PDB file of C-alpha atoms in Angstrom:
ATOM      1  CA  MET A1318     118.451  84.782  92.674  1.00 54.00           C
ATOM      2  CA  THR A1319     119.950  87.255  90.219  1.00 64.00           C
ATOM      3  CA  GLN A1320     117.785  90.326  90.756  1.00 87.00           C
ATOM      4  CA  LYS A1321     118.013  92.113  94.069  1.00 95.00           C
ATOM      5  CA  LEU A1322     118.296  95.601  95.559  1.00 96.00           C
ATOM      6  CA  SER A1323     121.673  97.195  96.181  1.00 96.00           C
ATOM      7  CA  ASN A1324     122.634  98.198  99.712  1.00 95.00           C
ATOM      8  CA  ALA A1325     121.907 101.826  98.812  1.00 95.00           C
ATOM      9  CA  GLN A1326     118.404 100.914  97.631  1.00 97.00           C
ATOM     10  CA  ILE A1327     117.699  98.962 100.819  1.00 98.00           C
ATOM     11  CA  ALA A1328     118.917 101.927 102.889  1.00 96.00           C
ATOM     12  CA  TRP A1329     116.747 104.294 100.818  1.00 97.00           C
ATOM     13  CA  ARG A1330     113.657 102.158 101.442  1.00 98.00           C
ATOM     14  CA  ALA A1331     114.283 102.062 105.191  1.00 98.00           C
ATOM     15  CA  ALA A1332     114.720 105.843 105.261  1.00 97.00           C
ATOM     16  CA  GLN A1333     111.213 106.352 103.817  1.00 97.00           C
ATOM     17  CA  ASP A1334     109.666 105.071 107.054  1.00 97.00           C
ATOM     18  CA  ILE A1335     111.513 107.430 109.419  1.00 97.00           C
ATOM     19  CA  GLU A1336     109.145 110.095 110.689  1.00 96.00           C
ATOM     20  CA  ASP A1337     109.979 113.790 110.719  1.00 97.00           C
ATOM     21  CA  GLY A1338     111.730 114.749 113.952  1.00 96.00           C
ATOM     22  CA  ALA A1339     112.465 111.159 114.980  1.00 98.00           C
ATOM     23  CA  TYR A1340     115.524 110.453 117.123  1.00 98.00           C
ATOM     24  CA  VAL A1341     117.399 107.737 115.265  1.00 97.00           C
ATOM     25  CA  ASN A1342     120.440 105.565 115.896  1.00 96.00           C
ATOM     26  CA  LEU A1343     122.021 103.835 112.907  1.00 94.00           C
ATOM     27  CA  GLY A1344     124.150 100.742 113.410  1.00 92.00           C
ATOM     28  CA  ILE A1345     127.801 100.720 112.396  1.00 89.00           C
ATOM     29  CA  GLY A1346     128.515  99.887 108.761  1.00 88.00           C
ATOM     30  CA  PHE A1347     125.722  99.336 106.237  1.00 91.00           C
ATOM     31  CA  PRO A1348     122.964 100.978 108.346  1.00 94.00           C
ATOM     32  CA  GLU A1349     124.906 104.265 108.344  1.00 92.00           C
ATOM     33  CA  MET A1350     123.873 104.640 104.682  1.00 92.00           C
ATOM     34  CA  VAL A1351     120.289 105.366 105.754  1.00 94.00           C
ATOM     35  CA  ALA A1352     121.298 108.909 106.756  1.00 91.00           C
ATOM     36  CA  ARG A1353     121.928 109.786 103.078  1.00 90.00           C
ATOM     37  CA  PHE A1354     118.318 109.332 102.080  1.00 93.00           C
ATOM     38  CA  GLN A1355     116.093 111.495 104.264  1.00 89.00           C
ATOM     39  CA  PRO A1356     112.863 112.161 102.373  1.00 92.00           C
ATOM     40  CA  GLU A1357     112.132 115.693 101.225  1.00 91.00           C
ATOM     41  CA  GLY A1358     110.470 117.729 103.969  1.00 93.00           C
ATOM     42  CA  ARG A1359     111.513 115.375 106.749  1.00 94.00           C
ATOM     43  CA  GLU A1360     114.509 115.601 109.052  1.00 93.00           C
ATOM     44  CA  ALA A1361     115.664 112.916 111.460  1.00 95.00           C
ATOM     45  CA  ILE A1362     117.856 113.706 114.460  1.00 96.00           C
ATOM     46  CA  PHE A1363     120.711 111.210 114.401  1.00 96.00           C
ATOM     47  CA  HIS A1364     122.283 109.898 117.596  1.00 96.00           C
ATOM     48  CA  THR A1365     125.590 108.083 117.974  1.00 94.00           C
ATOM     49  CA  GLU A1366     126.849 106.099 120.959  1.00 93.00           C
ATOM     50  CA  ASN A1367     130.122 107.999 121.235  1.00 93.00           C
ATOM     51  CA  GLY A1368     128.219 111.127 122.235  1.00 95.00           C
ATOM     52  CA  VAL A1369     126.841 113.246 119.378  1.00 96.00           C
ATOM     53  CA  LEU A1370     123.225 114.186 118.677  1.00 97.00           C
ATOM     54  CA  GLY A1371     121.902 115.970 115.606  1.00 95.00           C
ATOM     55  CA  PHE A1372     124.946 115.713 113.338  1.00 93.00           C
ATOM     56  CA  GLY A1373     124.830 116.249 109.583  1.00 89.00           C
ATOM     57  CA  ARG A1374     125.807 114.452 106.404  1.00 85.00           C
ATOM     58  CA  ALA A1375     129.243 112.989 105.770  1.00 87.00           C
ATOM     59  CA  PRO A1376     131.749 115.600 104.559  1.00 92.00           C
ATOM     60  CA  GLU A1377     133.087 115.679 101.016  1.00 92.00           C
ATOM     61  CA  PRO A1378     136.250 113.598 100.488  1.00 93.00           C
ATOM     62  CA  GLY A1379     139.245 115.593 101.651  1.00 95.00           C
ATOM     63  CA  GLN A1380     137.117 117.834 103.886  1.00 95.00           C
ATOM     64  CA  GLU A1381     137.020 115.500 106.897  1.00 95.00           C
ATOM     65  CA  ASP A1382     137.740 116.756 110.403  1.00 95.00           C
ATOM     66  CA  TRP A1383     138.810 113.586 112.209  1.00 96.00           C
ATOM     67  CA  ASP A1384     137.953 115.090 115.581  1.00 95.00           C
ATOM     68  CA  LEU A1385     134.327 114.758 114.434  1.00 95.00           C
ATOM     69  CA  ILE A1386     133.370 111.100 114.022  1.00 94.00           C
ATOM     70  CA  ASN A1387     130.507 108.748 114.748  1.00 92.00           C
ATOM     71  CA  ALA A1388     130.643 105.429 116.598  1.00 89.00           C
ATOM     72  CA  GLY A1389     131.803 103.706 113.417  1.00 88.00           C
ATOM     73  CA  LYS A1390     134.781 106.106 113.178  1.00 91.00           C
ATOM     74  CA  LYS A1391     133.268 107.735 110.074  1.00 91.00           C
ATOM     75  CA  ALA A1392     133.658 111.487 109.625  1.00 94.00           C
ATOM     76  CA  ILE A1393     130.565 113.606 110.264  1.00 93.00           C
ATOM     77  CA  THR A1394     129.620 117.269 109.886  1.00 93.00           C
ATOM     78  CA  LEU A1395     127.939 119.561 112.383  1.00 93.00           C
ATOM     79  CA  LYS A1396     124.538 121.221 112.075  1.00 92.00           C
ATOM     80  CA  PRO A1397     123.131 124.097 114.107  1.00 94.00           C
ATOM     81  CA  GLY A1398     122.139 122.599 117.441  1.00 94.00           C
ATOM     82  CA  THR A1399     124.459 119.578 117.295  1.00 96.00           C
ATOM     83  CA  ALA A1400     125.180 118.455 120.866  1.00 97.00           C
ATOM     84  CA  PHE A1401     128.201 116.662 122.350  1.00 96.00           C
ATOM     85  CA  PHE A1402     128.182 114.651 125.579  1.00 96.00           C
ATOM     86  CA  HIS A1403     129.932 111.832 127.432  1.00 96.00           C
ATOM     87  CA  HIS A1404     129.307 108.365 126.029  1.00 91.00           C
ATOM     88  CA  ALA A1405     127.791 107.372 129.387  1.00 95.00           C
ATOM     89  CA  ASP A1406     125.132 110.043 128.834  1.00 97.00           C
ATOM     90  CA  SER A1407     124.683 108.742 125.298  1.00 96.00           C
ATOM     91  CA  PHE A1408     123.890 105.276 126.617  1.00 95.00           C
ATOM     92  CA  ALA A1409     121.600 106.801 129.239  1.00 96.00           C
ATOM     93  CA  MET A1410     119.582 108.228 126.339  1.00 96.00           C
ATOM     94  CA  VAL A1411     119.391 104.753 124.801  1.00 96.00           C
ATOM     95  CA  ARG A1412     118.541 102.920 128.013  1.00 95.00           C
ATOM     96  CA  GLY A1413     116.079 105.612 129.047  1.00 96.00           C
ATOM     97  CA  GLY A1414     113.893 104.967 126.019  1.00 96.00           C
ATOM     98  CA  HIS A1415     114.551 108.322 124.342  1.00 97.00           C
ATOM     99  CA  LEU A1416     115.296 106.965 120.850  1.00 98.00           C
ATOM    100  CA  ASP A1417     112.422 106.487 118.430  1.00 98.00           C
ATOM    101  CA  VAL A1418     114.175 104.179 115.989  1.00 98.00           C
ATOM    102  CA  ALA A1419     117.249 101.968 115.816  1.00 97.00           C
ATOM    103  CA  ILE A1420     118.221 100.545 112.421  1.00 97.00           C
ATOM    104  CA  LEU A1421     120.708  97.690 112.603  1.00 97.00           C
ATOM    105  CA  GLY A1422     122.318  95.020 110.465  1.00 95.00           C
ATOM    106  CA  ALA A1423     121.808  91.296 111.062  1.00 96.00           C
ATOM    107  CA  TYR A1424     123.254  87.849 110.619  1.00 95.00           C
ATOM    108  CA  GLN A1425     119.848  86.339 111.342  1.00 98.00           C
ATOM    109  CA  VAL A1426     116.335  87.482 112.256  1.00 98.00           C
ATOM    110  CA  ALA A1427     113.847  84.950 113.626  1.00 98.00           C
ATOM    111  CA  GLU A1428     110.100  85.025 113.004  1.00 98.00           C
ATOM    112  CA  SER A1429     109.718  85.761 116.724  1.00 98.00           C
ATOM    113  CA  GLY A1430     111.647  89.015 116.250  1.00 98.00           C
ATOM    114  CA  ASP A1431     114.846  87.673 117.812  1.00 98.00           C
ATOM    115  CA  LEU A1432     118.006  89.295 116.415  1.00 97.00           C
ATOM    116  CA  ALA A1433     121.504  87.853 116.016  1.00 95.00           C
ATOM    117  CA  ASN A1434     124.034  90.409 114.813  1.00 93.00           C
ATOM    118  CA  TRP A1435     127.142  90.297 116.980  1.00 88.00           C
ATOM    119  CA  SER A1436     128.725  86.870 116.478  1.00 83.00           C
ATOM    120  CA  THR A1437     128.567  83.955 114.055  1.00 74.00           C
ATOM    121  CA  GLY A1438     129.601  81.472 116.741  1.00 70.00           C
ATOM    122  CA  PRO A1439     132.850  80.051 118.128  1.00 70.00           C
ATOM    123  CA  LYS A1440     134.821  80.676 114.928  1.00 67.00           C
ATOM    124  CA  GLY A1441     133.511  84.206 114.443  1.00 63.00           C
ATOM    125  CA  VAL A1442     135.026  87.441 115.711  1.00 64.00           C
ATOM    126  CA  PRO A1443     132.706  88.710 118.484  1.00 64.00           C
ATOM    127  CA  ALA A1444     131.629  92.332 118.307  1.00 67.00           C
ATOM    128  CA  VAL A1445     129.668  93.047 121.459  1.00 70.00           C
ATOM    129  CA  GLY A1446     128.625  96.690 121.450  1.00 75.00           C
ATOM    130  CA  GLY A1447     125.806  99.170 121.705  1.00 82.00           C
ATOM    131  CA  ALA A1448     123.334  96.971 119.813  1.00 91.00           C
ATOM    132  CA  MET A1449     122.498  95.096 123.012  1.00 91.00           C
ATOM    133  CA  ASP A1450     121.314  98.354 124.549  1.00 94.00           C
ATOM    134  CA  LEU A1451     119.683  99.688 121.397  1.00 95.00           C
ATOM    135  CA  VAL A1452     117.418  96.693 120.804  1.00 95.00           C
ATOM    136  CA  HIS A1453     115.899  97.105 124.259  1.00 93.00           C
ATOM    137  CA  GLY A1454     116.001 100.890 124.537  1.00 95.00           C
ATOM    138  CA  ALA A1455     114.711 102.106 121.171  1.00 97.00           C
ATOM    139  CA  LYS A1456     110.959 102.336 120.661  1.00 97.00           C
ATOM    140  CA  ARG A1457     111.215 100.673 117.241  1.00 97.00           C
ATOM    141  CA  VAL A1458     113.928  98.329 115.967  1.00 98.00           C
ATOM    142  CA  ALA A1459     114.317  97.695 112.246  1.00 98.00           C
ATOM    143  CA  VAL A1460     116.878  95.636 110.369  1.00 98.00           C
ATOM    144  CA  ILE A1461     118.414  96.148 106.935  1.00 98.00           C
ATOM    145  CA  THR A1462     120.145  93.192 105.352  1.00 97.00           C
ATOM    146  CA  ASP A1463     120.633  91.072 102.273  1.00 97.00           C
ATOM    147  CA  HIS A1464     117.910  88.424 102.121  1.00 98.00           C
ATOM    148  CA  VAL A1465     120.461  85.600 102.092  1.00 97.00           C
ATOM    149  CA  THR A1466     124.085  85.100 103.117  1.00 96.00           C
ATOM    150  CA  LYS A1467     126.989  85.085 100.660  1.00 94.00           C
ATOM    151  CA  LYS A1468     126.559  81.301 100.587  1.00 94.00           C
ATOM    152  CA  GLY A1469     122.869  81.630  99.749  1.00 94.00           C
ATOM    153  CA  GLN A1470     121.550  80.630 103.161  1.00 97.00           C
ATOM    154  CA  PRO A1471     118.413  82.370 104.492  1.00 98.00           C
ATOM    155  CA  LYS A1472     118.901  85.175 106.992  1.00 98.00           C
ATOM    156  CA  LEU A1473     115.184  85.224 107.897  1.00 98.00           C
ATOM    157  CA  VAL A1474     114.729  82.023 109.872  1.00 98.00           C
ATOM    158  CA  GLU A1475     112.390  80.139 112.199  1.00 98.00           C
ATOM    159  CA  SER A1476     114.868  80.493 115.056  1.00 98.00           C
ATOM    160  CA  CYS A1477     118.366  81.963 115.259  1.00 97.00           C
ATOM    161  CA  THR A1478     121.315  79.605 115.422  1.00 95.00           C
ATOM    162  CA  PHE A1479     123.809  82.385 116.198  1.00 93.00           C
ATOM    163  CA  PRO A1480     124.165  84.053 119.628  1.00 92.00           C
ATOM    164  CA  LEU A1481     121.303  86.493 120.229  1.00 94.00           C
ATOM    165  CA  THR A1482     121.596  90.247 120.466  1.00 95.00           C
ATOM    166  CA  GLY A1483     118.017  90.654 121.636  1.00 96.00           C
ATOM    167  CA  VAL A1484     114.824  88.656 122.084  1.00 97.00           C
ATOM    168  CA  GLY A1485     111.600  89.609 120.329  1.00 97.00           C
ATOM    169  CA  CYS A1486     112.920  93.068 119.482  1.00 97.00           C
ATOM    170  CA  VAL A1487     112.702  93.424 115.678  1.00 98.00           C
ATOM    171  CA  THR A1488     109.470  94.717 114.173  1.00 97.00           C
ATOM    172  CA  ARG A1489     110.426  95.217 110.499  1.00 98.00           C
ATOM    173  CA  VAL A1490     113.097  93.849 108.158  1.00 98.00           C
ATOM    174  CA  TYR A1491     114.155  95.553 104.918  1.00 98.00           C
ATOM    175  CA  THR A1492     115.960  93.084 102.687  1.00 98.00           C
ATOM    176  CA  SER A1493     117.339  92.994  99.164  1.00 98.00           C
ATOM    177  CA  LEU A1494     114.123  91.240  98.059  1.00 98.00           C
ATOM    178  CA  ALA A1495     111.308  92.277 100.378  1.00 98.00           C
ATOM    179  CA  VAL A1496     109.925  94.263 103.300  1.00 98.00           C
ATOM    180  CA  VAL A1497     108.766  91.937 106.058  1.00 98.00           C
ATOM    181  CA  ASP A1498     107.069  92.725 109.372  1.00 98.00           C
ATOM    182  CA  VAL A1499     107.245  90.625 112.519  1.00 98.00           C
ATOM    183  CA  VAL A1500     103.692  90.245 113.806  1.00 97.00           C
ATOM    184  CA  ASP A1501     102.676  87.899 116.636  1.00 96.00           C
ATOM    185  CA  GLY A1502     105.617  85.570 116.053  1.00 97.00           C
ATOM    186  CA  ARG A1503     105.189  85.402 112.279  1.00 98.00           C
ATOM    187  CA  PHE A1504     106.838  86.965 109.235  1.00 98.00           C
ATOM    188  CA  VAL A1505     104.216  89.013 107.365  1.00 98.00           C
ATOM    189  CA  LEU A1506     105.179  90.052 103.838  1.00 98.00           C
ATOM    190  CA  ARG A1507     104.417  93.699 103.079  1.00 98.00           C
ATOM    191  CA  GLU A1508     106.377  94.346  99.859  1.00 98.00           C
ATOM    192  CA  LYS A1509     108.457  92.314  97.406  1.00 98.00           C
ATOM    193  CA  LEU A1510     110.338  92.916  94.182  1.00 97.00           C
ATOM    194  CA  PRO A1511     107.776  92.774  91.337  1.00 96.00           C
ATOM    195  CA  ALA A1512     109.962  90.421  89.273  1.00 94.00           C
ATOM    196  CA  ILE A1513     110.121  87.770  92.001  1.00 95.00           C
ATOM    197  CA  SER A1514     107.287  85.321  92.553  1.00 95.00           C
ATOM    198  CA  MET A1515     106.021  84.340  95.973  1.00 96.00           C
ATOM    199  CA  GLU A1516     107.388  80.837  95.384  1.00 97.00           C
ATOM    200  CA  GLU A1517     110.886  82.160  94.602  1.00 96.00           C
ATOM    201  CA  LEU A1518     110.858  84.434  97.641  1.00 97.00           C
ATOM    202  CA  GLN A1519     109.657  81.682  99.950  1.00 98.00           C
ATOM    203  CA  SER A1520     112.371  79.335  98.655  1.00 97.00           C
ATOM    204  CA  VAL A1521     115.104  81.671  99.966  1.00 97.00           C
ATOM    205  CA  THR A1522     113.345  82.407 103.257  1.00 98.00           C
ATOM    206  CA  GLY A1523     113.926  80.111 106.223  1.00 98.00           C
ATOM    207  CA  ALA A1524     110.467  80.539 107.742  1.00 98.00           C
ATOM    208  CA  THR A1525     106.947  80.825 106.387  1.00 98.00           C
ATOM    209  CA  LEU A1526     106.016  84.175 104.852  1.00 98.00           C
ATOM    210  CA  HIS A1527     102.421  85.064 105.688  1.00 98.00           C
ATOM    211  CA  VAL A1528     100.279  87.404 103.610  1.00 97.00           C
ATOM    212  CA  GLU A1529      97.702  89.708 105.152  1.00 94.00           C
ATOM    213  CA  GLY A1530      96.007  91.810 102.518  1.00 91.00           C
ATOM    214  CA  GLU A1531      97.725  93.114  99.409  1.00 95.00           C
ATOM    215  CA  VAL A1532     101.490  92.785  98.990  1.00 97.00           C
ATOM    216  CA  GLY A1533     102.985  95.983  97.612  1.00 97.00           C
ATOM    217  CA  ASP A1534     105.697  96.305  94.969  1.00 97.00           C
ATOM    218  CA  LEU A1535     109.138  97.048  96.378  1.00 97.00           C
ATOM    219  CA  ILE A1536     110.353  99.784  94.037  1.00 95.00           C
ATOM    220  CA  CYS A1537     113.443 101.944  94.687  1.00 95.00           C
ATOM    221  CA  PRO A1538     115.237 104.588  92.585  1.00 93.00           C
ATOM    222  CA  GLU A1539     117.100 102.953  89.717  1.00 90.00           C
ATOM    223  CA  GLU A1540     120.062 105.334  90.002  1.00 87.00           C
ATOM    224  CA  LEU A1541     120.896 103.775  93.367  1.00 88.00           C
ATOM    225  CA  ALA A1542     121.225 100.281  91.887  1.00 73.00           C
ATOM    226  CA  ASP A1543     124.978 100.575  91.354  1.00 68.00           C
ATOM    227  CA  ALA A1544     125.694 102.759  94.398  1.00 65.00           C
TER     228      ALA A1544
END
């Protein structure tokens, strides 16, 4: 599969579905890119597990204040109204159901909505963290990921073979090839790259892709392709 979206394009697509005023937690690493692409006229309120709510964009290179970081140790900026609090209070917000959206990365997503994103098994380096709380505390859980692994194996599967982060928690997956919803234990295809046929997409997906109604074209800004 030669044609696919860049990470920036996947993050851009996920950002289009965040509602104005939503309280959002972005997973460490790739998901943090989503904050760059808030649609015009909409503003999300970003939350981080280490105790900051309502922070702004990343500072320009050389302008970082390393006393101001997110959970991924990336520099942030402050906006009017930014709040600081103990990380225990931050997790109380998560566990209390106060977050509208959590956007996370994944090793695998099952058609049941199960998520595996913290360990690849006995030989992997475990990374237990806030995701366990986020997948059960956020009102909506979405995943952004490449459609396949670096070895070409499907990341959307019938059932996860890696240790689970959460059970039945994912509702939408944004991949490098498609947008897929989890509905009643099935993967339902909502959008795909126009240049890829259904047969090609299904061949790199580890579970059946169902179609309900029209499948939209997955189109993202071209200038983000090399970002």
